[in-house]
Coordinates of C-alpha atoms and ligand atoms in Angstrom, one line a residue:
M1 CA 22.0 38.6 -14.2
N2 CA 23.4 41.5 -12.1
I3 CA 26.4 41.7 -10.1
Y4 CA 24.1 42.8 -7.2
E5 CA 21.4 40.1 -8.0
N6 CA 24.6 37.9 -8.0
T7 CA 25.8 37.9 -4.6
L8 CA 22.1 38.3 -3.2
A9 CA 21.7 34.7 -5.1
K10 CA 25.0 33.5 -3.4
I11 CA 22.8 34.3 1.0
K12 CA 19.6 33.9 -1.0
K13 CA 20.8 30.2 -0.9
L14 CA 21.1 29.3 2.8
A15 CA 17.8 30.6 3.5
D16 CA 17.8 26.5 4.3
L17 CA 20.3 26.2 6.6
L18 CA 19.4 29.3 8.6
I19 CA 15.9 27.2 9.8
K20 CA 18.1 24.2 10.1
I21 CA 20.4 26.4 12.5
G22 CA 17.2 27.3 14.7
H23 CA 16.2 30.4 13.2
D24 CA 12.1 31.1 12.4
K25 CA 11.2 30.2 8.4
T26 CA 9.3 34.0 8.4
K27 CA 12.2 35.8 10.2
V28 CA 14.7 34.5 7.8
E29 CA 12.5 35.4 4.4
E30 CA 11.3 38.8 6.1
L31 CA 15.6 39.3 6.3
L32 CA 16.3 38.0 3.5
K33 CA 14.2 40.4 1.5
I34 CA 14.8 43.4 3.9
L35 CA 18.5 42.8 2.7
S36 CA 17.5 42.3 -1.1
F37 CA 17.3 46.5 -1.4
P38 CA 19.6 48.7 0.2
Q39 CA 17.7 51.2 2.7
R40 CA 19.0 54.6 0.5
I41 CA 20.2 55.2 -2.5
I42 CA 22.5 58.7 -2.8
K43 CA 23.3 59.3 -6.1
V44 CA 24.8 63.1 -6.5
F45 CA 26.2 64.8 -9.8
I46 CA 29.8 66.8 -8.5
P47 CA 30.2 69.7 -10.3
L48 CA 34.4 70.2 -10.7
K49 CA 36.1 73.5 -12.1
R50 CA 39.1 71.7 -13.7
D51 CA 42.2 74.2 -14.0
N52 CA 41.9 75.1 -17.2
G53 CA 38.8 77.1 -15.7
E54 CA 36.4 74.5 -18.3
L55 CA 32.9 73.0 -15.8
E56 CA 32.3 68.9 -15.8
I57 CA 29.7 66.8 -13.9
F58 CA 30.9 63.8 -12.0
E59 CA 29.0 61.1 -11.1
G60 CA 28.8 60.0 -7.4
Y61 CA 26.7 57.7 -5.2
R62 CA 26.4 56.8 -1.3
V63 CA 24.8 53.4 -0.8
Q64 CA 23.2 52.6 2.8
H65 CA 22.5 49.4 2.5
N66 CA 21.7 48.3 5.8
N67 CA 21.5 49.6 9.7
F68 CA 20.6 46.8 11.7
L69 CA 24.0 46.3 13.8
G70 CA 24.8 50.4 14.2
P71 CA 25.8 53.2 11.4
Y72 CA 26.4 52.4 8.1
K73 CA 30.2 51.7 7.5
G74 CA 32.1 51.9 4.0
G75 CA 35.0 52.9 1.7
I76 CA 34.7 55.4 -1.5
R77 CA 35.7 54.9 -4.3
Y78 CA 37.2 56.8 -7.2
F79 CA 37.3 55.1 -10.9
P80 CA 35.8 54.8 -14.2
E81 CA 33.6 51.6 -14.0
V82 CA 32.0 53.2 -11.1
N83 CA 28.0 52.5 -11.4
E84 CA 24.8 52.3 -9.1
D85 CA 25.3 48.1 -9.1
E86 CA 28.7 47.6 -8.4
I87 CA 27.9 50.3 -5.7
K88 CA 25.2 48.7 -4.0
T89 CA 27.0 44.9 -4.3
L90 CA 30.0 46.7 -1.8
A91 CA 27.6 47.8 0.1
L92 CA 25.5 45.0 0.7
L93 CA 29.6 42.6 1.5
M94 CA 29.8 45.4 3.8
T95 CA 26.9 44.5 6.0
L96 CA 27.6 41.2 6.3
K97 CA 31.5 42.0 6.5
C98 CA 30.2 44.0 9.8
S99 CA 27.8 41.5 11.3
L100 CA 30.6 38.8 10.5
A101 CA 33.1 40.8 12.0
S102 CA 30.5 41.5 15.2
L103 CA 31.1 45.0 15.0
P104 CA 27.9 47.3 16.1
L105 CA 28.2 48.4 12.6
G106 CA 25.9 48.4 9.3
G107 CA 26.9 48.0 5.6
A108 CA 27.6 51.5 2.9
K109 CA 30.2 52.1 0.0
G110 CA 30.4 55.3 -1.6
G111 CA 32.4 55.7 -5.0
I112 CA 32.6 58.6 -7.5
K113 CA 33.0 57.3 -11.9
V114 CA 36.3 59.5 -12.3
D115 CA 39.6 58.3 -12.7
P116 CA 42.1 60.2 -10.6
K117 CA 45.1 59.6 -12.8
N118 CA 43.4 62.6 -15.0
L119 CA 42.7 65.1 -12.3
S120 CA 45.2 67.6 -10.3
E121 CA 45.8 67.2 -6.8
A122 CA 43.6 71.0 -6.2
E123 CA 40.6 69.6 -8.7
L124 CA 41.6 66.6 -6.7
E125 CA 41.1 68.2 -3.5
R126 CA 37.7 70.3 -5.7
L127 CA 35.7 67.5 -6.0
S128 CA 36.2 65.8 -2.7
R129 CA 35.2 68.4 -0.8
E130 CA 32.0 69.1 -3.6
Y131 CA 31.6 65.1 -3.3
V132 CA 31.3 65.7 0.8
R133 CA 28.6 69.1 0.2
K134 CA 26.8 67.0 -1.6
I135 CA 26.2 63.8 0.6
Y136 CA 26.8 65.5 4.1
D137 CA 23.5 65.4 5.7
F138 CA 23.1 61.6 5.1
I139 CA 26.7 60.6 6.8
G140 CA 28.0 61.2 10.4
P141 CA 29.4 59.5 13.3
D142 CA 25.5 58.2 14.2
K143 CA 24.6 58.3 10.9
D144 CA 26.7 56.8 8.4
I145 CA 30.9 56.7 8.3
P146 CA 33.2 56.4 5.1
A147 CA 36.5 55.8 4.7
P148 CA 39.1 54.9 1.7
D149 CA 38.6 52.5 -0.9
V150 CA 40.0 52.0 -4.1
N151 CA 42.4 55.0 -5.3
T152 CA 41.4 57.0 -2.3
N153 CA 43.4 57.4 0.9
S154 CA 44.5 59.8 4.4
K155 CA 45.2 63.0 2.0
I156 CA 41.6 62.7 0.7
M157 CA 40.0 61.4 4.4
D158 CA 41.8 64.4 5.5
W159 CA 40.2 66.8 3.2
M160 CA 36.6 65.3 3.5
V161 CA 36.2 65.4 7.4
N162 CA 37.8 68.6 6.9
E163 CA 35.0 70.1 4.6
Y164 CA 32.2 68.1 7.0
I165 CA 33.5 70.3 10.4
K166 CA 33.4 73.1 8.7
I167 CA 29.9 73.0 7.1
T168 CA 29.2 71.1 10.7
Q169 CA 30.8 73.0 13.2
I170 CA 27.8 74.2 15.2
N171 CA 27.5 73.4 19.0
A172 CA 29.6 69.9 17.9
D173 CA 32.3 68.6 19.7
K174 CA 34.9 67.9 17.2
N175 CA 36.7 64.7 18.3
K176 CA 33.3 63.2 18.0
L177 CA 32.7 65.1 14.6
L178 CA 36.8 63.4 13.3
A179 CA 35.0 59.9 13.9
T180 CA 32.9 60.8 10.7
F181 CA 35.8 59.7 8.2
T182 CA 38.3 56.6 9.2
G183 CA 41.1 56.0 7.2
K184 CA 42.2 59.8 8.5
S185 CA 46.2 60.7 8.4
I186 CA 48.1 60.4 12.0
E187 CA 47.9 63.9 12.3
N188 CA 44.1 64.3 12.1
G189 CA 42.6 61.9 14.2
G190 CA 44.2 58.5 12.4
I191 CA 45.0 55.6 14.5
E192 CA 48.0 54.2 13.8
G193 CA 48.5 50.8 11.5
R194 CA 45.2 51.7 10.0
E195 CA 46.8 52.1 6.8
E196 CA 47.8 48.8 7.1
A197 CA 45.5 47.0 7.9
T198 CA 44.2 45.4 5.5
G199 CA 46.9 43.6 4.2
K200 CA 47.9 42.9 8.3
G201 CA 44.3 41.2 8.7
G202 CA 45.1 39.0 4.9
E203 CA 48.3 38.1 7.0
I204 CA 46.4 36.6 10.4
V205 CA 43.5 35.1 8.4
L206 CA 46.0 32.7 5.7
N207 CA 47.8 31.9 8.6
K208 CA 44.6 30.8 11.0
L209 CA 43.8 28.7 7.7
I210 CA 47.8 27.2 7.2
E211 CA 47.7 26.0 11.4
K212 CA 43.9 24.1 10.2
M213 CA 45.4 22.6 7.6
N214 CA 49.0 21.5 8.7
L215 CA 50.9 23.6 5.9
N216 CA 54.2 24.9 6.8
K217 CA 54.9 28.8 5.9
N218 CA 57.8 28.3 5.1
E219 CA 57.1 26.3 2.2
L220 CA 54.7 27.9 0.7
T221 CA 54.2 30.5 -2.8
V222 CA 51.7 32.8 -2.9
A223 CA 51.6 35.6 -6.1
I224 CA 48.8 38.8 -5.2
Q225 CA 47.1 40.4 -8.0
G226 CA 47.2 44.1 -7.3
F227 CA 50.0 46.1 -5.2
G228 CA 47.8 48.6 -4.2
N229 CA 47.4 49.9 -0.3
V230 CA 46.1 46.4 0.2
G231 CA 48.2 44.2 -1.9
Y232 CA 51.9 45.5 -1.2
N233 CA 50.2 46.1 2.7
V234 CA 49.6 42.0 2.6
A235 CA 52.7 41.1 0.6
K236 CA 54.7 42.6 2.8
F237 CA 53.5 41.1 6.3
L238 CA 53.7 37.5 4.5
Y239 CA 57.0 38.0 2.9
K240 CA 58.0 38.8 6.4
N241 CA 56.6 35.4 8.1
G242 CA 58.2 33.5 5.8
Y243 CA 56.2 33.3 2.5
K244 CA 57.7 32.6 -0.5
I245 CA 56.3 35.7 -2.6
I246 CA 56.6 34.8 -6.6
A247 CA 54.4 37.1 -8.7
L248 CA 53.1 40.5 -7.3
S249 CA 50.9 42.8 -10.2
D250 CA 49.6 46.0 -10.4
S251 CA 47.3 47.7 -13.6
K252 CA 49.8 47.6 -16.1
G253 CA 51.3 43.8 -15.8
G254 CA 52.7 41.5 -13.6
I255 CA 56.2 40.4 -12.3
Y256 CA 58.0 36.5 -11.4
S257 CA 60.6 35.3 -10.1
E258 CA 60.8 31.8 -8.2
K259 CA 63.2 32.9 -6.0
G260 CA 60.6 35.0 -4.3
F261 CA 60.6 39.2 -4.2
N262 CA 60.9 41.5 -1.4
P263 CA 57.5 43.9 -1.7
E264 CA 59.2 46.5 0.4
L265 CA 61.7 46.9 -2.8
V266 CA 59.8 46.6 -5.2
M267 CA 57.3 48.8 -3.8
E268 CA 60.4 51.3 -4.0
C269 CA 61.4 50.6 -7.4
K270 CA 57.5 51.0 -8.5
K271 CA 57.7 54.3 -7.2
E272 CA 60.8 55.2 -9.1
R273 CA 59.5 53.3 -12.3
G274 CA 56.4 54.3 -12.3
M275 CA 54.8 50.5 -12.7
I276 CA 55.9 47.2 -11.5
S277 CA 58.4 45.6 -14.4
G278 CA 61.1 45.4 -14.6
C279 CA 61.3 45.7 -10.3
Y280 CA 62.9 42.5 -9.6
C281 CA 62.7 42.3 -6.5
V282 CA 64.6 39.8 -4.5
G283 CA 66.2 39.3 -1.2
S284 CA 68.0 42.8 -0.8
V285 CA 68.9 43.7 -4.5
C286 CA 66.9 44.4 -7.4
D287 CA 67.9 42.5 -10.7
S288 CA 67.1 42.1 -14.3
R289 CA 68.6 39.0 -14.1
L290 CA 66.5 37.5 -11.1
G291 CA 62.7 37.8 -12.8
K292 CA 60.4 38.0 -15.5
D293 CA 57.1 39.8 -16.7
I294 CA 53.9 37.8 -16.7
T295 CA 50.3 39.6 -17.7
N296 CA 47.8 40.0 -15.2
E297 CA 45.6 36.8 -16.6
E298 CA 48.8 34.6 -16.0
I299 CA 49.4 35.4 -12.6
L300 CA 46.5 34.3 -11.7
E301 CA 47.3 31.1 -13.9
L302 CA 50.1 30.3 -12.2
D303 CA 51.1 27.1 -10.2
V304 CA 50.9 28.5 -6.5
D305 CA 50.3 27.3 -2.8
V306 CA 48.0 31.2 -2.5
L307 CA 47.0 32.9 -4.2
I308 CA 45.4 36.6 -3.8
P309 CA 43.2 39.0 -5.7
A310 CA 43.7 41.9 -4.2
A311 CA 42.7 44.2 -7.3
V312 CA 39.0 44.5 -8.5
E313 CA 35.9 42.5 -8.6
N314 CA 35.0 39.5 -11.2
V315 CA 38.8 38.9 -11.4
I316 CA 38.3 34.9 -11.5
N317 CA 35.5 33.5 -13.8
K318 CA 33.9 31.2 -15.9
D319 CA 36.7 31.4 -18.3
N320 CA 39.9 31.3 -16.7
A321 CA 38.1 29.5 -12.9
H322 CA 39.5 26.0 -14.5
K323 CA 42.5 27.0 -15.6
V324 CA 43.1 28.3 -11.8
K325 CA 46.2 25.8 -10.1
A326 CA 46.1 27.4 -6.3
K327 CA 45.5 25.4 -3.4
I328 CA 44.1 28.0 -1.6
I329 CA 42.5 31.5 -3.0
L330 CA 42.8 34.3 0.0
E331 CA 39.7 37.1 -1.3
M332 CA 41.4 40.0 -0.4
A333 CA 39.9 42.0 -3.4
N334 CA 36.0 42.4 -3.2
N335 CA 33.6 40.1 -5.0
P336 CA 37.0 38.7 -7.0
I337 CA 35.7 35.6 -8.0
T338 CA 32.5 35.8 -9.8
E339 CA 29.2 33.3 -8.4
E340 CA 30.2 30.5 -11.9
A341 CA 33.4 30.8 -10.7
D342 CA 33.3 29.6 -7.0
E343 CA 31.2 27.3 -8.4
I344 CA 34.2 25.6 -10.8
L345 CA 36.2 26.2 -7.6
N346 CA 34.0 24.9 -4.9
Q347 CA 33.9 21.1 -7.1
R348 CA 37.8 21.6 -7.6
G349 CA 38.5 21.2 -4.0
I350 CA 40.0 25.1 -4.3
I351 CA 40.0 26.5 -0.7
V352 CA 38.6 30.4 -1.0
V353 CA 38.4 32.3 1.8
P354 CA 36.1 34.9 1.4
D355 CA 36.2 38.1 1.5
I356 CA 34.3 38.8 3.7
L357 CA 36.5 37.2 6.7
A358 CA 39.8 37.6 5.0
N359 CA 39.8 41.1 3.7
A360 CA 38.1 42.5 6.9
G361 CA 41.1 43.9 8.8
G362 CA 40.3 47.4 7.4
V363 CA 36.7 48.3 8.6
I364 CA 37.5 46.7 12.1
V365 CA 40.7 48.9 12.6
S366 CA 38.2 51.9 10.8
Y367 CA 36.4 51.1 14.2
F368 CA 38.5 51.3 16.8
E369 CA 39.1 54.6 14.7
M370 CA 35.8 55.5 15.3
L371 CA 36.3 54.4 18.5
Q372 CA 39.5 56.5 19.7
N373 CA 38.4 59.8 18.3
I374 CA 35.2 59.4 19.7
E375 CA 36.4 58.5 23.4
N376 CA 39.2 61.0 22.9
R377 CA 42.3 59.0 23.3
K378 CA 45.0 56.9 21.4
W379 CA 46.2 53.4 21.1
N380 CA 49.3 52.8 20.2
K381 CA 50.4 49.9 16.4
E382 CA 51.1 46.9 19.0
E383 CA 47.9 47.2 20.6
V384 CA 46.0 48.1 16.8
F385 CA 47.0 44.9 16.0
Q386 CA 46.4 42.8 18.9
K387 CA 42.9 43.8 19.3
L388 CA 42.7 42.9 15.2
E389 CA 44.2 40.0 15.8
E390 CA 41.0 38.9 18.3
Y391 CA 38.2 40.1 16.3
L392 CA 39.7 38.5 13.2
S393 CA 40.5 35.1 14.8
Q394 CA 37.0 34.7 16.1
A395 CA 35.3 35.5 13.0
F396 CA 37.7 33.3 11.4
D397 CA 37.2 29.8 14.1
K398 CA 33.4 31.2 14.2
V399 CA 33.6 30.3 10.5
W400 CA 36.1 27.5 10.5
E401 CA 33.6 25.4 12.7
T402 CA 30.4 25.5 11.0
S403 CA 32.5 24.4 7.8
Q404 CA 33.7 21.9 9.5
K405 CA 30.1 21.1 11.4
Y406 CA 27.6 21.6 8.4
Q407 CA 30.4 20.3 5.8
I408 CA 29.8 23.7 3.7
S409 CA 32.6 26.0 1.8
L410 CA 34.1 28.5 4.2
R411 CA 32.0 31.4 1.7
N412 CA 28.7 29.6 2.6
S413 CA 29.6 29.8 6.6
A414 CA 31.1 32.8 6.6
L415 CA 27.8 34.2 5.1
L416 CA 25.5 32.5 7.8
M417 CA 27.2 33.4 10.0
A418 CA 27.2 36.8 8.5
L419 CA 23.2 36.4 8.4
D420 CA 22.4 34.4 11.9
R421 CA 23.9 37.6 13.6
L422 CA 21.4 39.9 11.4
L423 CA 19.0 37.8 12.4
K424 CA 19.4 38.1 16.3
N425 CA 19.5 41.4 16.1
F426 CA 16.1 41.8 13.4
K427 CA 13.2 42.8 15.5
Ligands
NAD501 P1 44.6 50.8 -3.9 O1 44.1 51.9 -5.3 O2 45.4 51.2 -3.6 O3 45.4 49.9 -5.7 C1 44.6 49.0 -6.2 C2 45.5 48.3 -7.1 O4 45.1 47.6 -8.0 C3 46.3 49.0 -7.5 O5 47.5 48.4 -8.0 C4 46.6 48.5 -9.3 O6 47.0 49.1 -9.9 C5 46.1 47.7 -9.5 N1 44.7 47.5 -10.2 C6 43.8 47.4 -10.7 N2 43.2 47.3 -12.1 C7 43.6 46.1 -11.9 C8 43.0 44.9 -12.6 N3 42.4 45.2 -13.8 N4 44.2 43.9 -12.7 C9 44.9 44.1 -11.7 N5 45.9 45.1 -10.6 C10 44.8 45.8 -11.0 O7 43.4 50.4 -3.9 P2 43.1 48.9 -2.4 O8 42.6 50.2 -1.2 O9 44.4 47.8 -2.2 O10 41.8 48.2 -2.9 C11 42.1 46.7 -3.8 C12 40.5 46.0 -3.4 O11 40.7 45.6 -2.0 C13 39.4 46.2 -3.2 O12 38.5 45.7 -4.5 C14 38.9 46.9 -2.3 O13 37.1 47.2 -2.3 C15 39.3 46.0 -1.6 N6 39.6 46.4 -0.2 C16 39.9 48.0 0.2 C17 39.9 48.1 1.7 C18 40.6 48.6 2.2 O14 41.2 49.5 3.2 N7 41.6 49.6 1.6 C19 39.6 47.5 2.7 C20 38.4 46.0 2.2 C21 38.8 45.7 0.8

């Protein structure tokens, strides 16, 4: 089974339960059939003139999975392994995520098969603008609203929205056009807190869970794989909240200290050294005696209370699922656990907070950014985080109560609630 079919299999298993909670059998079957296919797959070939004058062609995608609930919404990633199957799967997850979060948005995802580390800044800008020229007809505030994801950021969103406005500005309201992309810089119509939003959302969801489980955050140890936008920000918020972050990693490897790291200092050190290795920053000091290096495999198998995959897909699979020692896994990355591994973890009683709930903070605040642009007003960070907490608390409570009521995993409960809302909007 490929990764898309794998993810579909997870939702198809819920058909009986959807009927049990009152949905019509034919409607359930029809919806599941419709969700099995994205509504549109846009594949583009993007020419890029390299700085040395050579022309190179890059493969890109925008997959628009479903728009029953509103315009398509989803990030754009730049990654050497980008492929149609992966982007389709991530677009399907966006449909489910937006539904679970009660947003008036559908699901999409985009990507370019490229390693941005091999491009100069000028090349990256030309590639980003050219991608927009290839897909501009299919996007817009009422059609499809892209955002940042792996290896893309506010600077890239600024280039993209600028290119989009250049192409389409005839008779259009500029503020509304800004809402075509979210995750923009503040100076360019972005919203306060968007960069931290996914990490902040992870903290909100974890706090809710441990409250239900009667655990004390000051006694919990945490390991986080991935130290980019999501991994760094969730680490920062959890640390400030009293959790002990005993392991962190990026693509080159990880660090461990039983004393617990200060993520902000680790980030400063990483920026200086170019890697996280050796950045043993505890309290207010970084010292080589305070920690040790570990591998990205070892971090997943540490004896911690909370494990947070915040990097790439499929890192927990049938080969290592039985070695995981964490009691709770908070899926901040999309699809970090394979279907087989999910079953093993479930049988072992490990609580998995699914991606469509744990990392929904990003898309929720992206929605606020769209509203801010369309309604031409400004929210401050406090308002943003307060509203984010309202949305996520509501989603969490729904998922928790349903999982208790039907004695199902948090993943099945989250998927069930997402499908329930889609069914209610499916004519
Ligand atoms: P990012 O590019 O900012 O950071 C990715 C991090 O993962 C980097 O630290 C990188 O070094 C590390 N990494 C890459 N490959 C790795 C590997 N094989 N092992 C360990 N670490 C590795 O990306 P991001 O925006 O932080 O996204 C991370 C995950 O979160 C992705 O799955 C993404 O889809 C998901 N996500 C992101 C957002 C968002 O708002 N950015 C929202 C929801 C979900």
